[in-house]
mmCIF file of C-alpha atoms and ligand atoms in Angstrom:
data_model
loop_
_atom_site.group_PDB
_atom_site.id
_atom_site.type_symbol
_atom_site.label_atom_id
_atom_site.label_comp_id
_atom_site.label_asym_id
_atom_site.label_seq_id
_atom_site.Cartn_x
_atom_site.Cartn_y
_atom_site.Cartn_z
ATOM 1 C CA MET V 1 0.114 -0.029 0.021
ATOM 2 C CA THR V 2 2.907 2.461 0.927
ATOM 3 C CA CYS V 3 4.451 1.547 -2.504
ATOM 4 C CA PHE V 4 1.072 2.332 -4.203
ATOM 5 C CA TYR V 5 0.942 5.702 -2.794
ATOM 6 C CA ALA V 6 4.695 6.410 -3.282
ATOM 7 C CA HIS V 7 4.012 5.635 -6.852
ATOM 8 C CA LYS V 8 0.878 7.845 -7.114
ATOM 9 C CA MET V 9 3.119 10.654 -5.779
ATOM 10 C CA GLY V 10 5.844 10.124 -8.435
ATOM 11 C CA PHE V 11 8.464 8.102 -6.293
ATOM 12 C CA LYS V 12 10.124 4.896 -7.219
ATOM 13 C CA THR V 13 10.235 2.009 -4.748
ATOM 14 C CA VAL V 14 12.578 -0.796 -3.775
ATOM 15 C CA VAL V 15 11.161 -3.487 -1.624
ATOM 16 C CA LEU V 16 13.494 -5.460 0.694
ATOM 17 C CA SER V 17 11.804 -8.790 1.870
ATOM 18 C CA ASP V 18 12.721 -12.028 3.418
ATOM 19 C CA ILE V 19 9.566 -13.607 1.595
ATOM 20 C CA ALA V 20 9.867 -14.189 -2.121
ATOM 21 C CA ASP V 21 5.951 -13.540 -2.632
ATOM 22 C CA ALA V 22 5.369 -10.911 -0.060
ATOM 23 C CA PRO V 23 2.563 -8.681 -1.309
ATOM 24 C CA ALA V 24 4.756 -5.668 -1.630
ATOM 25 C CA THR V 25 7.042 -7.474 -4.155
ATOM 26 C CA PHE V 26 4.002 -7.236 -6.544
ATOM 27 C CA VAL V 27 3.616 -3.387 -6.719
ATOM 28 C CA THR V 28 7.389 -2.156 -6.429
ATOM 29 C CA ASN V 29 9.877 -1.094 -9.146
ATOM 30 C CA GLN V 30 12.599 -3.537 -7.754
ATOM 31 C CA THR V 31 12.795 -6.018 -5.097
ATOM 32 C CA ILE V 32 15.599 -7.729 -3.115
ATOM 33 C CA ILE V 33 14.717 -11.016 -1.606
ATOM 34 C CA ALA V 34 17.128 -11.637 1.394
ATOM 35 C CA ASP V 35 17.540 -12.462 4.857
ATOM 36 C CA TYR V 36 17.208 -9.324 7.152
ATOM 37 C CA SER V 37 20.750 -10.334 8.642
ATOM 38 C CA ASP V 38 22.085 -10.308 5.161
ATOM 39 C CA LYS V 39 24.691 -7.324 5.131
ATOM 40 C CA ASP V 40 25.656 -7.405 1.623
ATOM 41 C CA ALA V 41 21.745 -7.080 0.680
ATOM 42 C CA LEU V 42 21.271 -4.304 3.227
ATOM 43 C CA LYS V 43 24.233 -2.229 1.727
ATOM 44 C CA LYS V 44 23.038 -2.978 -1.777
ATOM 45 C CA PHE V 45 19.436 -1.868 -0.683
ATOM 46 C CA ALA V 46 20.855 1.349 0.660
ATOM 47 C CA GLN V 47 22.802 2.159 -2.507
ATOM 48 C CA MET V 48 19.492 1.903 -4.207
ATOM 49 C CA ILE V 49 17.407 4.269 -2.297
ATOM 50 C CA ASP V 50 17.369 7.655 -0.833
ATOM 51 C CA ILE V 51 15.349 6.974 2.239
ATOM 52 C CA ALA V 52 14.176 3.858 4.042
ATOM 53 C CA THR V 53 11.002 2.893 6.011
ATOM 54 C CA PHE V 54 9.456 -0.097 7.303
ATOM 55 C CA GLU V 55 5.834 -1.299 7.502
ATOM 56 C CA PHE V 56 6.492 -4.134 9.922
ATOM 57 C CA GLU V 57 8.057 -3.710 13.563
ATOM 58 C CA ASN V 58 9.403 -7.107 13.922
ATOM 59 C CA ILE V 59 12.386 -6.620 11.679
ATOM 60 C CA PRO V 60 15.679 -7.394 13.715
ATOM 61 C CA LEU V 61 16.776 -4.028 15.114
ATOM 62 C CA GLU V 62 20.302 -4.957 14.185
ATOM 63 C CA ALA V 63 19.271 -5.001 10.424
ATOM 64 C CA VAL V 64 17.663 -1.403 10.733
ATOM 65 C CA SER V 65 20.695 -0.038 12.806
ATOM 66 C CA PHE V 66 22.953 -1.355 10.242
ATOM 67 C CA LEU V 67 20.908 0.038 7.305
ATOM 68 C CA ALA V 68 20.771 3.345 9.166
ATOM 69 C CA GLN V 69 24.780 3.438 8.917
ATOM 70 C CA HIS V 70 24.236 3.691 4.986
ATOM 71 C CA VAL V 71 21.167 5.520 4.297
ATOM 72 C CA GLU V 72 18.314 7.571 6.377
ATOM 73 C CA VAL V 73 15.905 5.367 7.773
ATOM 74 C CA CYS V 74 12.491 6.955 8.995
ATOM 75 C CA PRO V 75 11.334 6.119 11.628
ATOM 76 C CA ASN V 76 14.724 5.775 13.307
ATOM 77 C CA ALA V 77 16.204 2.746 15.033
ATOM 78 C CA GLU V 78 15.528 4.061 18.428
ATOM 79 C CA VAL V 79 11.823 4.403 17.788
ATOM 80 C CA LEU V 80 11.824 0.767 16.517
ATOM 81 C CA LYS V 81 13.828 -0.337 19.635
ATOM 82 C CA ILE V 82 11.231 1.007 21.958
ATOM 83 C CA THR V 83 8.194 -0.146 20.010
ATOM 84 C CA GLN V 84 9.383 -3.773 19.348
ATOM 85 C CA HIS V 85 9.779 -4.355 23.058
ATOM 86 C CA ARG V 86 6.795 -4.105 25.408
ATOM 87 C CA VAL V 87 8.729 -3.468 28.514
ATOM 88 C CA LEU V 88 10.695 -0.594 27.067
ATOM 89 C CA GLU V 89 7.523 0.630 25.602
ATOM 90 C CA LYS V 90 5.524 0.853 28.680
ATOM 91 C CA ASP V 91 8.696 2.338 30.588
ATOM 92 C CA PHE V 92 9.024 4.962 27.741
ATOM 93 C CA LEU V 93 5.082 5.676 27.973
ATOM 94 C CA ASN V 94 5.109 5.972 31.889
ATOM 95 C CA SER V 95 8.354 8.143 31.738
ATOM 96 C CA ILE V 96 6.279 10.856 29.829
ATOM 97 C CA GLY V 97 3.379 10.678 31.951
ATOM 98 C CA ALA V 98 1.186 8.487 29.499
ATOM 99 C CA LYS V 99 -0.772 5.912 31.414
ATOM 100 C CA THR V 100 -0.658 2.251 30.827
ATOM 101 C CA ALA V 101 -2.024 -0.866 32.495
ATOM 102 C CA ASP V 102 0.125 -1.780 35.585
ATOM 103 C CA TYR V 103 2.895 -4.294 34.682
ATOM 104 C CA ALA V 104 5.485 -6.547 36.146
ATOM 105 C CA THR V 105 8.571 -7.947 34.536
ATOM 106 C CA SER V 106 9.388 -10.535 37.196
ATOM 107 C CA ASN V 107 7.839 -12.257 40.169
ATOM 108 C CA PHE V 108 4.964 -13.224 38.031
ATOM 109 C CA GLU V 109 3.237 -15.358 40.535
ATOM 110 C CA GLU V 110 3.349 -12.854 43.285
ATOM 111 C CA ASN V 111 2.050 -10.088 40.775
ATOM 112 C CA LEU V 112 -0.731 -12.245 39.425
ATOM 113 C CA LYS V 113 -1.938 -12.375 42.988
ATOM 114 C CA LYS V 114 -1.780 -8.674 43.243
ATOM 115 C CA PHE V 115 -3.312 -8.056 39.790
ATOM 116 C CA GLY V 116 -6.170 -10.772 40.428
ATOM 117 C CA LYS V 117 -6.408 -11.090 36.634
ATOM 118 C CA ALA V 118 -3.652 -10.400 34.224
ATOM 119 C CA ILE V 119 -2.354 -10.988 30.659
ATOM 120 C CA LEU V 120 1.077 -12.749 30.401
ATOM 121 C CA LYS V 121 2.583 -11.564 26.993
ATOM 122 C CA THR V 122 5.722 -12.268 25.207
ATOM 123 C CA ALA V 123 7.772 -8.900 25.393
ATOM 124 C CA THR V 124 8.925 -9.191 21.859
ATOM 125 C CA MET V 125 7.830 -10.522 18.409
ATOM 126 C CA GLY V 126 4.129 -10.694 19.604
ATOM 127 C CA TYR V 127 1.143 -9.644 17.316
ATOM 128 C CA ASP V 128 -2.554 -10.463 16.819
ATOM 129 C CA GLY V 129 -2.776 -11.797 20.377
ATOM 130 C CA LYS V 130 0.004 -14.327 19.644
ATOM 131 C CA GLY V 131 2.188 -15.112 22.617
ATOM 132 C CA GLN V 132 -0.411 -14.149 25.158
ATOM 133 C CA PHE V 133 -2.061 -15.940 28.143
ATOM 134 C CA VAL V 134 -5.078 -14.626 30.088
ATOM 135 C CA LEU V 135 -4.539 -15.709 33.687
ATOM 136 C CA LYS V 136 -6.231 -15.559 37.095
ATOM 137 C CA ALA V 137 -4.670 -15.476 40.559
ATOM 138 C CA GLY V 138 -3.602 -19.045 41.468
ATOM 139 C CA ASP V 139 -3.380 -20.296 37.775
ATOM 140 C CA SER V 140 0.061 -21.952 36.921
ATOM 141 C CA LEU V 141 2.138 -20.136 34.597
ATOM 142 C CA PRO V 142 2.993 -21.588 31.264
ATOM 143 C CA GLU V 143 6.587 -22.700 30.212
ATOM 144 C CA LEU V 144 8.333 -19.458 29.856
ATOM 145 C CA GLY V 145 11.752 -20.322 28.202
ATOM 146 C CA SER V 146 14.332 -17.830 27.812
ATOM 147 C CA SER V 147 12.619 -14.993 25.996
ATOM 148 C CA PRO V 148 11.431 -11.933 28.087
ATOM 149 C CA TRP V 149 7.787 -11.760 29.137
ATOM 150 C CA ILE V 150 5.534 -8.960 30.696
ATOM 151 C CA LEU V 151 2.680 -9.559 33.025
ATOM 152 C CA GLU V 152 -0.084 -6.744 32.404
ATOM 153 C CA LYS V 153 -2.977 -6.327 34.677
ATOM 154 C CA PHE V 154 -6.377 -6.905 33.088
ATOM 155 C CA CYS V 155 -7.967 -3.842 32.050
ATOM 156 C CA PRO V 156 -11.873 -4.129 32.199
ATOM 157 C CA PHE V 157 -12.146 -1.450 29.357
ATOM 158 C CA ASP V 158 -15.288 0.046 28.032
ATOM 159 C CA SER V 159 -13.928 0.089 24.441
ATOM 160 C CA GLU V 160 -10.701 0.213 22.406
ATOM 161 C CA ILE V 161 -9.716 3.047 20.198
ATOM 162 C CA SER V 162 -6.551 4.064 18.281
ATOM 163 C CA VAL V 163 -5.165 7.375 16.938
ATOM 164 C CA MET V 164 -3.009 7.461 13.867
ATOM 165 C CA VAL V 165 -0.449 10.399 14.339
ATOM 166 C CA VAL V 166 1.875 11.611 11.491
ATOM 167 C CA ARG V 167 5.009 13.679 12.001
ATOM 168 C CA SER V 168 6.976 15.008 9.214
ATOM 169 C CA LYS V 169 10.750 15.645 9.003
ATOM 170 C CA THR V 170 9.896 19.490 9.340
ATOM 171 C CA GLY V 171 8.220 18.789 12.681
ATOM 172 C CA GLU V 172 4.828 19.308 11.318
ATOM 173 C CA ILE V 173 2.498 17.100 13.408
ATOM 174 C CA LYS V 174 -1.286 15.892 12.565
ATOM 175 C CA ALA V 175 -3.481 13.356 14.206
ATOM 176 C CA TYR V 176 -6.463 11.629 12.723
ATOM 177 C CA GLU V 177 -9.599 11.343 14.797
ATOM 178 C CA PRO V 178 -9.793 8.143 16.814
ATOM 179 C CA LEU V 179 -11.712 5.013 15.475
ATOM 180 C CA THR V 180 -13.253 2.238 17.721
ATOM 181 C CA ASN V 181 -11.570 -1.110 17.308
ATOM 182 C CA ILE V 182 -13.464 -4.498 17.767
ATOM 183 C CA HIS V 183 -11.194 -7.516 18.222
ATOM 184 C CA LYS V 184 -12.062 -11.150 17.481
ATOM 185 C CA ASN V 185 -9.714 -13.739 19.113
ATOM 186 C CA GLY V 186 -7.077 -11.048 19.595
ATOM 187 C CA ILE V 187 -7.239 -9.901 16.088
ATOM 188 C CA LEU V 188 -8.490 -6.737 14.892
ATOM 189 C CA ASP V 189 -11.842 -7.403 13.132
ATOM 190 C CA GLU V 190 -13.467 -4.067 12.616
ATOM 191 C CA SER V 191 -12.564 -0.235 13.035
ATOM 192 C CA HIS V 192 -15.432 2.096 13.260
ATOM 193 C CA TYR V 193 -15.444 5.974 12.303
ATOM 194 C CA PRO V 194 -16.462 7.884 14.226
ATOM 195 C CA ALA V 195 -15.300 6.392 17.381
ATOM 196 C CA LYS V 196 -18.009 5.881 20.043
ATOM 197 C CA VAL V 197 -16.578 8.281 22.648
ATOM 198 C CA SER V 198 -17.341 11.762 23.658
ATOM 199 C CA ASP V 199 -15.993 14.901 21.720
ATOM 200 C CA SER V 200 -13.633 15.620 24.619
ATOM 201 C CA LEU V 201 -12.110 12.167 24.939
ATOM 202 C CA LYS V 202 -11.427 12.312 21.163
ATOM 203 C CA ILE V 203 -9.570 15.561 21.549
ATOM 204 C CA LYS V 204 -7.764 14.056 24.772
ATOM 205 C CA ALA V 205 -6.872 10.817 22.692
ATOM 206 C CA GLN V 206 -5.380 12.968 19.630
ATOM 207 C CA ASN V 207 -3.273 15.229 21.963
ATOM 208 C CA LEU V 208 -1.911 12.038 23.877
ATOM 209 C CA ALA V 209 -0.715 10.593 20.456
ATOM 210 C CA LYS V 210 0.773 13.746 19.443
ATOM 211 C CA ASN V 211 2.689 14.053 22.580
ATOM 212 C CA ILE V 212 4.066 10.619 22.372
ATOM 213 C CA ALA V 213 4.952 11.037 18.771
ATOM 214 C CA GLU V 214 6.880 14.213 19.637
ATOM 215 C CA LYS V 215 8.558 12.589 22.726
ATOM 216 C CA ILE V 216 9.507 9.526 20.925
ATOM 217 C CA GLY V 217 11.103 11.687 18.064
ATOM 218 C CA LEU V 218 8.853 10.074 15.226
ATOM 219 C CA ILE V 219 9.295 10.765 11.669
ATOM 220 C CA GLY V 220 6.479 8.797 9.977
ATOM 221 C CA VAL V 221 3.223 7.423 10.969
ATOM 222 C CA LEU V 222 2.491 5.720 14.484
ATOM 223 C CA ALA V 223 -0.632 4.158 15.626
ATOM 224 C CA VAL V 224 -1.490 4.634 19.373
ATOM 225 C CA GLU V 225 -3.732 1.989 20.616
ATOM 226 C CA MET V 226 -5.779 2.669 23.907
ATOM 227 C CA PHE V 227 -8.150 1.363 26.315
ATOM 228 C CA VAL V 228 -10.927 3.576 27.317
ATOM 229 C CA ILE V 229 -12.087 3.309 30.839
ATOM 230 C CA GLY V 230 -14.493 5.955 31.717
ATOM 231 C CA ASP V 231 -12.848 9.243 30.823
ATOM 232 C CA GLU V 232 -9.353 7.792 31.294
ATOM 233 C CA LEU V 233 -7.086 6.486 28.634
ATOM 234 C CA LEU V 234 -4.502 3.760 29.036
ATOM 235 C CA VAL V 235 -2.060 3.266 26.170
ATOM 236 C CA ASN V 236 -1.880 -0.417 25.220
ATOM 237 C CA GLU V 237 0.459 -0.463 22.202
ATOM 238 C CA LEU V 238 2.545 1.744 19.769
ATOM 239 C CA ALA V 239 3.076 0.809 16.097
ATOM 240 C CA PRO V 240 5.474 3.188 14.171
ATOM 241 C CA ARG V 241 4.131 2.295 10.765
ATOM 242 C CA PRO V 242 0.869 2.256 8.840
ATOM 243 C CA HIS V 243 -1.745 0.193 10.852
ATOM 244 C CA ASN V 244 -4.524 -1.844 10.258
ATOM 245 C CA SER V 245 -6.680 0.324 12.219
ATOM 246 C CA GLY V 246 -5.623 3.318 9.866
ATOM 247 C CA HIS V 247 -6.786 1.632 6.623
ATOM 248 C CA PHE V 248 -10.123 3.250 6.717
ATOM 249 C CA SER V 249 -8.306 6.427 5.916
ATOM 250 C CA MET V 250 -7.602 5.038 2.469
ATOM 251 C CA ASP V 251 -11.286 5.333 1.406
ATOM 252 C CA ALA V 252 -12.725 7.973 4.086
ATOM 253 C CA ALA V 253 -10.168 10.524 4.588
ATOM 254 C CA VAL V 254 -8.671 13.249 2.587
ATOM 255 C CA THR V 255 -5.477 11.876 2.789
ATOM 256 C CA SER V 256 -4.440 8.048 3.512
ATOM 257 C CA GLN V 257 -1.990 7.084 6.305
ATOM 258 C CA PHE V 258 0.289 5.689 3.453
ATOM 259 C CA GLU V 259 0.363 9.119 1.442
ATOM 260 C CA GLN V 260 1.129 10.900 5.019
ATOM 261 C CA LEU V 261 3.932 8.332 5.539
ATOM 262 C CA ILE V 262 5.412 9.244 2.424
ATOM 263 C CA ARG V 263 4.788 12.954 2.842
ATOM 264 C CA ALA V 264 6.347 12.823 6.333
ATOM 265 C CA ILE V 265 9.492 11.049 5.224
ATOM 266 C CA THR V 266 10.279 13.095 2.308
ATOM 267 C CA GLY V 267 9.684 16.450 4.137
ATOM 268 C CA LEU V 268 6.523 17.394 2.128
ATOM 269 C CA PRO V 269 3.624 19.304 3.770
ATOM 270 C CA LEU V 270 1.229 16.859 5.383
ATOM 271 C CA GLY V 271 -2.322 16.275 3.828
ATOM 272 C CA SER V 272 -5.667 16.850 5.789
ATOM 273 C CA THR V 273 -6.440 14.101 8.103
ATOM 274 C CA GLU V 274 -10.029 15.147 7.971
ATOM 275 C CA PHE V 275 -12.630 12.068 7.321
ATOM 276 C CA HIS V 276 -15.087 12.932 4.665
ATOM 277 C CA SER V 277 -17.172 9.530 5.244
ATOM 278 C CA THR V 278 -18.357 7.725 8.332
ATOM 279 C CA GLY V 279 -18.459 3.969 8.235
ATOM 280 C CA TYR V 280 -16.004 1.050 9.087
ATOM 281 C CA MET V 281 -13.242 -1.153 8.025
ATOM 282 C CA LYS V 282 -13.823 -4.887 8.068
ATOM 283 C CA ASN V 283 -10.737 -7.138 7.937
ATOM 284 C CA LEU V 284 -10.864 -10.233 5.679
ATOM 285 C CA ILE V 285 -9.082 -12.859 7.921
ATOM 286 C CA GLY V 286 -8.584 -16.396 6.760
ATOM 287 C CA ASP V 287 -11.306 -17.838 4.505
ATOM 288 C CA GLU V 288 -13.673 -14.646 4.968
ATOM 289 C CA VAL V 289 -11.544 -13.636 1.867
ATOM 290 C CA ASN V 290 -13.499 -16.228 -0.135
ATOM 291 C CA ASN V 291 -16.996 -14.571 0.729
ATOM 292 C CA LEU V 292 -16.887 -11.332 -0.961
ATOM 293 C CA GLU V 293 -20.282 -11.393 -2.702
ATOM 294 C CA GLU V 294 -21.990 -9.349 -0.019
ATOM 295 C CA PHE V 295 -19.253 -6.554 -0.300
ATOM 296 C CA TYR V 296 -19.221 -6.536 -4.288
ATOM 297 C CA LYS V 297 -23.024 -6.121 -4.125
ATOM 298 C CA ASN V 298 -22.643 -2.956 -2.058
ATOM 299 C CA PRO V 299 -21.807 -0.131 -4.154
ATOM 300 C CA ASN V 300 -20.482 1.845 -1.133
ATOM 301 C CA ALA V 301 -17.773 -1.126 -0.166
ATOM 302 C CA LYS V 302 -14.093 -0.665 -1.190
ATOM 303 C CA ILE V 303 -12.286 -3.926 -1.352
ATOM 304 C CA HIS V 304 -8.438 -4.253 -0.878
ATOM 305 C CA LEU V 305 -7.029 -7.741 -1.302
ATOM 306 C CA TYR V 306 -3.483 -8.243 -0.531
ATOM 307 C CA GLY V 307 -2.653 -11.186 -2.845
ATOM 308 C CA LYS V 308 -1.292 -13.353 -0.048
ATOM 309 C CA ALA V 309 -0.928 -16.880 -1.418
ATOM 310 C CA GLU V 310 -2.816 -19.088 1.210
ATOM 311 C CA ALA V 311 -5.820 -18.067 3.217
ATOM 312 C CA LYS V 312 -4.799 -19.619 6.484
ATOM 313 C CA ALA V 313 -6.671 -19.224 9.755
ATOM 314 C CA GLY V 314 -6.051 -15.973 11.429
ATOM 315 C CA ARG V 315 -4.090 -14.535 8.387
ATOM 316 C CA LYS V 316 -5.124 -11.089 7.332
ATOM 317 C CA MET V 317 -6.004 -11.444 3.548
ATOM 318 C CA GLY V 318 -7.459 -7.992 2.901
ATOM 319 C CA HIS V 319 -9.778 -5.493 4.303
ATOM 320 C CA VAL V 320 -13.116 -3.646 3.000
ATOM 321 C CA ASN V 321 -13.792 -0.080 3.704
ATOM 322 C CA ILE V 322 -17.701 0.302 4.071
ATOM 323 C CA LEU V 323 -18.862 3.940 3.612
ATOM 324 C CA GLU V 324 -22.161 4.755 5.201
HETATM 325 P P1 AMP M 401 -2.076 -6.395 22.131
HETATM 326 O O1 AMP M 401 -1.495 -7.513 21.340
HETATM 327 O O2 AMP M 401 -1.437 -6.095 23.218
HETATM 328 O O3 AMP M 401 -2.476 -5.413 21.176
HETATM 329 O O4 AMP M 401 -3.287 -7.288 22.718
HETATM 330 C C1 AMP M 401 -4.411 -7.642 21.779
HETATM 331 C C2 AMP M 401 -5.725 -7.476 22.461
HETATM 332 O O5 AMP M 401 -6.004 -8.228 23.704
HETATM 333 C C3 AMP M 401 -5.961 -5.994 22.727
HETATM 334 O O6 AMP M 401 -6.484 -5.292 21.686
HETATM 335 C C4 AMP M 401 -7.083 -6.150 23.829
HETATM 336 O O7 AMP M 401 -8.287 -6.515 23.261
HETATM 337 C C5 AMP M 401 -6.617 -7.450 24.608
HETATM 338 N N1 AMP M 401 -5.746 -6.985 25.705
HETATM 339 C C6 AMP M 401 -4.490 -6.776 25.559
HETATM 340 N N2 AMP M 401 -3.805 -6.212 26.733
HETATM 341 C C7 AMP M 401 -5.020 -6.224 27.705
HETATM 342 C C8 AMP M 401 -5.100 -5.796 29.160
HETATM 343 N N3 AMP M 401 -4.052 -5.453 29.693
HETATM 344 N N4 AMP M 401 -6.326 -5.755 29.666
HETATM 345 C C9 AMP M 401 -7.401 -6.197 28.960
HETATM 346 N N5 AMP M 401 -7.377 -6.587 27.507
HETATM 347 C C10 AMP M 401 -6.201 -6.728 26.823
#
């Protein structure tokens, strides 16, 4: 999607991927297929481009740090380092006064007793609810192995929202209005605009997202996922890249999150973040991608398919933006 929008804006793209048939390889001028640890491939990639960005935060930090020695990378490696580790991320958020769920990084049994109900998550490489266990006081812990874990107090939230914030090289910053997110089995299923929260909470959420983007030194786009509890906001997760809950902007906002990313990293003025349509984004997960008839019959449904080879259970195969 980032490549599409880059091309529309007159840029050329090179994709570096460790998967030969990754969707981005179908829509780019050039492709390098290599392991992310392949330094020769990273150097070659750097020589072919003026600026690099990423659309997935589980790339090894070493690869991005190495690349950054040869070409400009936005967002920078420090942003990636914080956001790919749940503990660093929560420590950072609390250090700037953004509230999160209570959490612990050790003494899990004792802390589970204190929290009553909690979620044990892998500190790195987890996404879409993978590597997560909901536990009650007294439950036995799963086999932890050597990777780092975080225990988060379970938050009985009223709803979940997210804000996409974009910050340019020039320092210009804009936040989209929040969307309400609905998850199924730990995977985002739908994002609704407008978010079902008060206007004052919407503004609070946008200001919070902007503050985080500024303090972390973002250049690019950042998704800030939050739990709504009354009129309080707890930050759950940050993603320094175009995000699934930002996909509605492709058809319902003046400027899509992907165009904003290209504008931000090339130092162009940012586009308007206004939504001109209400409605929702529905993810096509697994074999839902084989039942598109209902959407094709709806003249206000915009279908986006990613061209992934196999519709495995839980895999995001595409999404539909339904304008109301
Ligand atoms: P995450 O991978 O951290 O985004 O978690 C996936 C989903 O699990 C979230 O969107 C929430 O629906 C739920 N979840 C995660 N952490 C908590 C928590 N501390 N309390 C309640 N629900 C949570």
